[in-house]
Short mmCIF file of C-alpha atoms in Angstrom, two decimals:
data_model
loop_
_atom_site.label_atom_id
_atom_site.label_comp_id
_atom_site.label_asym_id
_atom_site.label_seq_id
_atom_site.Cartn_x
_atom_site.Cartn_y
_atom_site.Cartn_z
CA PRO H 16 4.25 5.85 30.92
CA PRO H 17 6.61 5.01 28.07
CA PRO H 18 7.53 8.02 25.91
CA THR H 19 5.48 8.61 22.79
CA PRO H 20 7.66 8.18 19.71
CA THR H 21 8.21 11.37 17.74
CA PRO H 22 7.13 10.81 14.14
CA ASP H 23 9.85 11.18 11.54
CA GLN H 24 9.76 14.54 9.81
CA TRP H 25 9.83 14.74 6.03
CA THR H 26 13.29 15.19 4.52
CA LEU H 27 15.35 14.11 1.51
CA PRO H 28 18.60 12.19 0.98
CA PRO H 29 21.66 14.46 0.78
CA ALA H 30 22.29 16.02 -2.61
CA GLN H 31 25.59 15.73 -4.45
CA ALA H 32 28.20 18.12 -3.02
CA PHE H 33 30.50 19.93 -5.45
CA GLY H 34 32.56 22.21 -3.19
CA GLU H 35 34.10 22.16 0.24
CA LEU H 36 31.68 24.26 2.29
CA GLU H 37 30.31 22.44 5.32
CA GLY H 38 26.63 21.54 4.95
CA GLU H 39 26.50 21.60 1.17
CA GLY H 40 23.77 19.28 -0.08
CA VAL H 41 22.41 18.58 3.42
CA TRP H 42 18.71 19.35 3.70
CA GLN H 43 17.53 21.48 6.60
CA PRO H 44 13.91 21.96 7.76
CA TYR H 45 12.56 25.16 6.22
CA LEU H 46 8.77 25.53 6.27
CA PHE H 47 6.09 23.94 8.45
CA ASN H 48 2.33 23.54 8.42
CA ASP H 49 0.06 24.48 11.33
CA ALA H 50 0.54 21.01 12.87
CA GLY H 51 4.31 21.60 13.01
CA ASP H 52 5.11 19.10 10.26
CA VAL H 53 7.99 19.87 7.91
CA VAL H 54 6.58 20.52 4.44
CA ALA H 55 9.67 22.13 2.85
CA VAL H 56 13.43 21.76 3.26
CA ARG H 57 16.35 23.70 1.81
CA THR H 58 20.03 23.35 1.05
CA PHE H 59 22.76 25.00 -1.02
CA LEU H 60 25.19 23.88 -3.73
CA GLN H 61 28.50 25.07 -5.22
CA PRO H 62 28.20 23.53 -8.69
CA ASP H 63 30.46 25.92 -10.63
CA PRO H 64 34.21 25.26 -10.14
CA GLU H 65 35.01 28.48 -12.03
CA ARG H 66 32.84 30.51 -9.66
CA PRO H 67 33.01 28.88 -6.21
CA TYR H 68 31.51 32.05 -4.75
CA ALA H 69 28.30 31.42 -6.72
CA ILE H 70 26.08 29.72 -4.15
CA VAL H 71 22.95 28.05 -5.52
CA ALA H 72 20.00 27.78 -3.13
CA VAL H 73 17.42 24.99 -3.39
CA ALA H 74 14.02 24.85 -1.70
CA ALA H 75 12.16 21.52 -1.91
CA PHE H 76 8.45 21.06 -1.22
CA ASP H 77 6.58 17.91 -0.27
CA LEU H 78 3.71 17.86 -2.77
CA THR H 79 1.83 15.32 -0.69
CA GLN H 80 1.38 18.09 1.90
CA THR H 81 1.49 21.23 -0.27
CA ASP H 82 0.02 22.58 -3.50
CA LEU H 83 1.57 24.56 -6.34
CA ASN H 84 -0.43 27.51 -7.70
CA PHE H 85 0.10 29.95 -10.58
CA VAL H 86 -0.97 33.58 -11.07
CA LEU H 87 -0.93 35.54 -14.32
CA GLY H 88 0.46 39.04 -13.87
CA ALA H 89 -1.64 42.14 -14.39
CA LYS H 90 0.57 43.06 -17.38
CA GLU H 91 2.83 40.11 -18.22
CA PRO H 92 2.87 37.77 -19.96
CA SER H 93 0.34 38.86 -22.58
CA LEU H 94 -0.14 39.58 -26.25
CA PRO H 95 -1.11 43.05 -27.54
CA ASP H 96 -4.79 43.56 -26.74
CA GLY H 97 -4.85 40.04 -25.31
CA PRO H 98 -6.20 38.90 -21.93
CA THR H 99 -4.18 39.29 -18.73
CA GLY H 100 -4.55 38.05 -15.19
CA ASN H 101 -5.28 40.19 -12.15
CA GLY H 102 -1.90 39.64 -10.46
CA TYR H 103 -3.41 38.70 -7.07
CA ILE H 104 -3.24 35.65 -4.83
CA PRO H 105 -6.87 34.71 -4.06
CA THR H 106 -8.02 35.88 -0.64
CA ASP H 107 -8.75 32.36 0.61
CA HIS H 108 -5.13 31.38 -0.11
CA LYS H 109 -3.51 34.55 1.25
CA GLN H 110 -4.05 33.49 4.85
CA ALA H 111 -1.74 32.82 7.81
CA GLY H 112 -1.11 29.09 7.99
CA LYS H 113 -2.20 28.58 4.38
CA LEU H 114 0.31 30.51 2.26
CA LEU H 115 3.86 29.16 2.56
CA ALA H 116 5.98 30.70 -0.20
CA THR H 117 5.97 32.80 -3.37
CA PHE H 118 8.38 32.77 -6.30
CA ASN H 119 8.85 34.19 -9.79
CA GLY H 120 7.40 32.90 -13.02
CA GLY H 121 8.93 32.99 -16.49
CA PHE H 122 9.95 35.33 -19.32
CA MET H 123 7.94 38.25 -20.64
CA ALA H 124 5.89 37.59 -23.78
CA THR H 125 8.38 39.42 -25.99
CA HIS H 126 11.11 36.94 -25.01
CA GLY H 127 9.67 33.82 -26.62
CA ALA H 128 5.89 34.11 -26.19
CA TYR H 129 5.93 30.87 -24.18
CA GLY H 130 2.58 29.48 -23.06
CA ALA H 131 0.89 30.98 -20.00
CA ILE H 132 -2.57 29.85 -18.93
CA ALA H 133 -4.46 30.20 -15.66
CA GLY H 134 -7.98 28.85 -15.43
CA GLU H 135 -9.91 30.01 -18.48
CA ILE H 136 -7.48 32.85 -19.25
CA VAL H 137 -5.08 32.01 -22.07
CA ALA H 138 -2.56 34.85 -21.94
CA LEU H 139 -0.27 32.96 -24.33
CA PRO H 140 -1.20 29.67 -26.02
CA ALA H 141 1.04 26.70 -25.24
CA LYS H 142 3.66 25.80 -27.86
CA GLU H 143 4.48 22.23 -28.80
CA GLY H 144 7.94 20.96 -27.84
CA TYR H 145 8.68 23.43 -25.06
CA GLY H 146 9.40 22.86 -21.39
CA THR H 147 6.20 23.15 -19.39
CA VAL H 148 4.96 23.08 -15.83
CA ALA H 149 1.32 22.01 -15.80
CA ILE H 150 -0.98 21.94 -12.79
CA GLY H 151 -3.82 19.47 -13.31
CA ALA H 152 -7.45 19.97 -12.38
CA ASP H 153 -6.77 17.73 -9.38
CA GLY H 154 -3.75 19.81 -8.30
CA SER H 155 -1.17 17.32 -9.58
CA VAL H 156 2.04 18.76 -11.03
CA GLN H 157 3.84 17.75 -14.22
CA ILE H 158 7.06 19.14 -15.69
CA GLY H 159 7.85 17.96 -19.19
CA VAL H 160 7.56 18.61 -22.91
CA TRP H 161 4.21 19.94 -24.14
CA GLY H 162 2.84 17.50 -26.69
CA GLU H 163 5.13 14.69 -25.55
CA ASP H 164 4.98 14.23 -21.78
CA ILE H 165 2.09 16.63 -21.22
CA ASP H 166 -1.10 15.95 -23.18
CA PRO H 167 -2.52 19.12 -24.80
CA GLU H 168 -5.96 17.48 -24.88
CA GLN H 169 -6.22 17.34 -21.09
CA THR H 170 -7.70 20.09 -18.91
CA TYR H 171 -5.25 21.96 -16.68
CA MET H 172 -5.72 24.47 -13.91
CA SER H 173 -2.55 26.27 -15.03
CA VAL H 174 0.19 25.98 -17.64
CA ARG H 175 3.48 27.88 -17.82
CA GLN H 176 6.20 27.31 -20.40
CA ASN H 177 9.72 28.75 -20.55
CA ALA H 178 12.23 27.74 -23.23
CA ARG H 179 13.28 24.12 -23.81
CA MET H 180 13.68 21.53 -21.07
CA VAL H 181 16.92 22.03 -19.14
CA ILE H 182 16.95 18.40 -18.04
CA HIS H 183 14.52 15.80 -19.39
CA ASN H 184 14.12 12.27 -18.06
CA GLY H 185 17.50 12.60 -16.37
CA GLU H 186 19.33 13.75 -19.52
CA ILE H 187 20.77 17.28 -19.59
CA ASN H 188 19.82 19.16 -22.75
CA GLU H 189 22.98 19.59 -24.85
CA ARG H 190 21.87 23.11 -25.72
CA VAL H 191 22.66 24.33 -22.20
CA TYR H 192 26.36 24.08 -23.04
CA ASP H 193 26.05 26.25 -26.18
CA GLY H 194 25.80 29.55 -24.29
CA ASP H 195 22.92 30.60 -26.56
CA ILE H 196 21.53 33.87 -25.23
CA VAL H 197 18.57 33.69 -27.64
CA THR H 198 17.37 30.42 -26.11
CA TRP H 199 18.30 31.00 -22.49
CA GLY H 200 18.37 34.80 -22.08
CA GLY H 201 21.03 37.02 -20.55
CA ASN H 202 21.51 40.28 -18.72
CA ILE H 203 21.42 43.79 -20.14
CA ASN H 204 25.11 43.54 -21.01
CA GLY H 205 24.58 40.36 -23.00
CA ASP H 206 26.14 38.10 -20.38
CA ILE H 207 24.50 34.69 -20.06
CA VAL H 208 25.99 34.26 -16.55
CA THR H 209 23.47 36.05 -14.35
CA TRP H 210 20.81 35.49 -11.67
CA ARG H 211 18.77 32.47 -12.76
CA SER H 212 15.94 30.39 -11.36
CA GLY H 213 14.44 27.05 -12.27
CA LEU H 214 11.74 24.58 -11.29
CA GLY H 215 12.25 20.82 -11.10
CA LEU H 216 10.24 17.74 -10.20
CA SER H 217 11.22 14.39 -8.72
CA ALA H 218 10.69 11.14 -10.62
CA ASP H 219 7.67 10.24 -8.47
CA SER H 220 6.22 13.77 -8.85
CA ASN H 221 6.05 14.14 -5.06
CA THR H 222 8.83 16.70 -4.61
CA LEU H 223 9.00 20.12 -6.24
CA TYR H 224 12.36 21.93 -6.37
CA PHE H 225 12.93 25.67 -6.76
CA ILE H 226 16.53 26.59 -7.64
CA ALA H 227 18.02 30.08 -7.74
CA GLY H 228 21.31 31.87 -7.46
CA PRO H 229 23.53 34.70 -8.72
CA SER H 230 26.24 34.29 -11.36
CA MET H 231 24.60 31.14 -12.73
CA SER H 232 25.38 29.70 -16.14
CA MET H 233 22.99 27.31 -17.83
CA PRO H 234 25.30 24.31 -17.16
CA THR H 235 25.24 25.30 -13.48
CA LEU H 236 21.44 25.20 -13.45
CA ALA H 237 21.32 21.88 -15.30
CA GLU H 238 23.91 20.21 -13.10
CA SER H 239 22.12 21.49 -9.99
CA PHE H 240 18.95 19.71 -11.13
CA ALA H 241 20.94 16.50 -11.60
CA ALA H 242 22.65 16.85 -8.21
CA ILE H 243 19.38 17.06 -6.28
CA GLY H 244 17.80 14.18 -8.18
CA ALA H 245 15.33 16.12 -10.32
CA PRO H 246 15.11 14.30 -13.68
CA ASN H 247 12.90 17.01 -15.17
CA GLY H 248 13.43 20.74 -14.87
CA ILE H 249 12.84 24.02 -16.68
CA LEU H 250 14.30 27.51 -16.58
CA LEU H 251 12.16 30.20 -14.96
CA ASP H 252 12.98 33.92 -14.97
CA ILE H 253 16.46 35.45 -14.92
CA ASN H 254 18.31 38.61 -13.78
CA ALA H 255 18.44 40.26 -10.37
CA SER H 256 15.22 42.24 -10.73
CA TRP H 257 13.07 39.21 -11.46
CA VAL H 258 14.55 36.15 -9.71
CA HIS H 259 12.76 36.10 -6.39
CA PHE H 260 11.63 33.67 -3.69
CA ALA H 261 10.12 34.47 -0.32
CA ALA H 262 9.03 32.22 2.52
CA ILE H 263 5.80 33.50 4.06
CA HIS H 264 5.50 33.48 7.85
CA PRO H 265 2.46 34.42 9.93
CA ASP H 266 2.73 37.27 12.44
CA GLY H 267 -0.68 37.31 14.05
CA ASP H 268 -3.04 38.10 11.19
CA LYS H 269 -0.23 39.56 9.10
CA LEU H 270 1.99 37.80 6.59
CA ILE H 271 5.73 38.42 6.64
CA ALA H 272 7.86 37.69 3.56
CA GLU H 273 11.40 36.42 4.18
CA PRO H 274 13.72 36.25 1.13
CA LEU H 275 15.58 33.05 0.32
CA PHE H 276 18.70 35.18 -0.29
CA PRO H 277 19.00 38.00 2.28
CA GLU H 278 21.16 39.88 -0.22
CA GLY H 279 19.88 40.03 -3.77
CA MET H 280 16.22 39.31 -3.02
CA GLU H 281 15.57 41.98 -0.40
CA THR H 282 13.98 44.48 -2.82
CA GLN H 283 10.18 44.40 -2.73
CA VAL H 284 10.35 41.18 -0.77
CA ASP H 285 6.54 41.14 -0.42
CA ARG H 286 5.99 41.85 -4.12
CA TYR H 287 3.65 38.90 -4.60
CA LEU H 288 1.56 39.68 -1.53
CA ARG H 289 0.33 42.71 -3.49
CA GLN H 290 -0.82 43.01 -7.07
CA ALA H 291 2.01 41.85 -9.32
CA GLU H 292 2.57 42.99 -12.90
CA ARG H 293 4.52 39.79 -13.71
CA ASP H 294 3.35 36.20 -13.38
CA PHE H 295 4.41 34.12 -10.37
CA PHE H 296 3.90 30.87 -8.47
CA TYR H 297 2.97 30.33 -4.87
CA ILE H 298 2.78 27.35 -2.50
CA THR H 299 -0.04 26.61 -0.08
CA THR H 300 -0.68 23.86 2.45
CA SER H 301 -2.95 21.10 1.19
CA GLU H 302 -6.49 20.82 2.51
#
């Protein structure tokens, strides 16, 4: 009989390459669903000519096959005497073949008090004008400005804000070039070049991008969003202790966490498979 054609696996066009390392910007299969379909790909970038050693990793998820979820931490973010989350992934999502990846959320409440909402729990009310990732009641994802792109009158499953938009409708925010540590945060020594992470969305809202890397400036993050074709993106958490991403692989009935960076993300690699004090996101396969 004639051979059965192999269906094309999901991938993305190559991203803009900045450096000279082989494979930069080329997407490789990363995560799969139970049927063996590619649902996430990854690549790397060298966007900082002053720091060619600073590799930026990008993981991209097909939102037609996966869902974004948000968990409020058991302690952060929250206001004094205010409500908090429980810090757990729900049991029905923490299953082999269902849970695909986990990654960090945003700043602590003391560093901006940016909005953080999960279900009926409003840990921090959303603030007008700030960069926001909103998960709709139907599971749809938006990244934009609260009160402009994202309607405060709508009902959302989850809302997380973190500073101003890094890139908005394809335009990089001029503030990223100011080196403002108050807006964008820095490390304990006051250096704005540090581990950083961000979350971006494609123009058709079908691809979600997680970006992270060491020795990242804000221009590096912004230009990485532009290079991969994410017209809208926000900053997530910063510094080595908090920037974290793990792919989740089944091992029988167990779940094994594999860090995106083998060096720099190896500490408490399964931190979000247990109760977490800080907020975080996770990705599951769609029903």
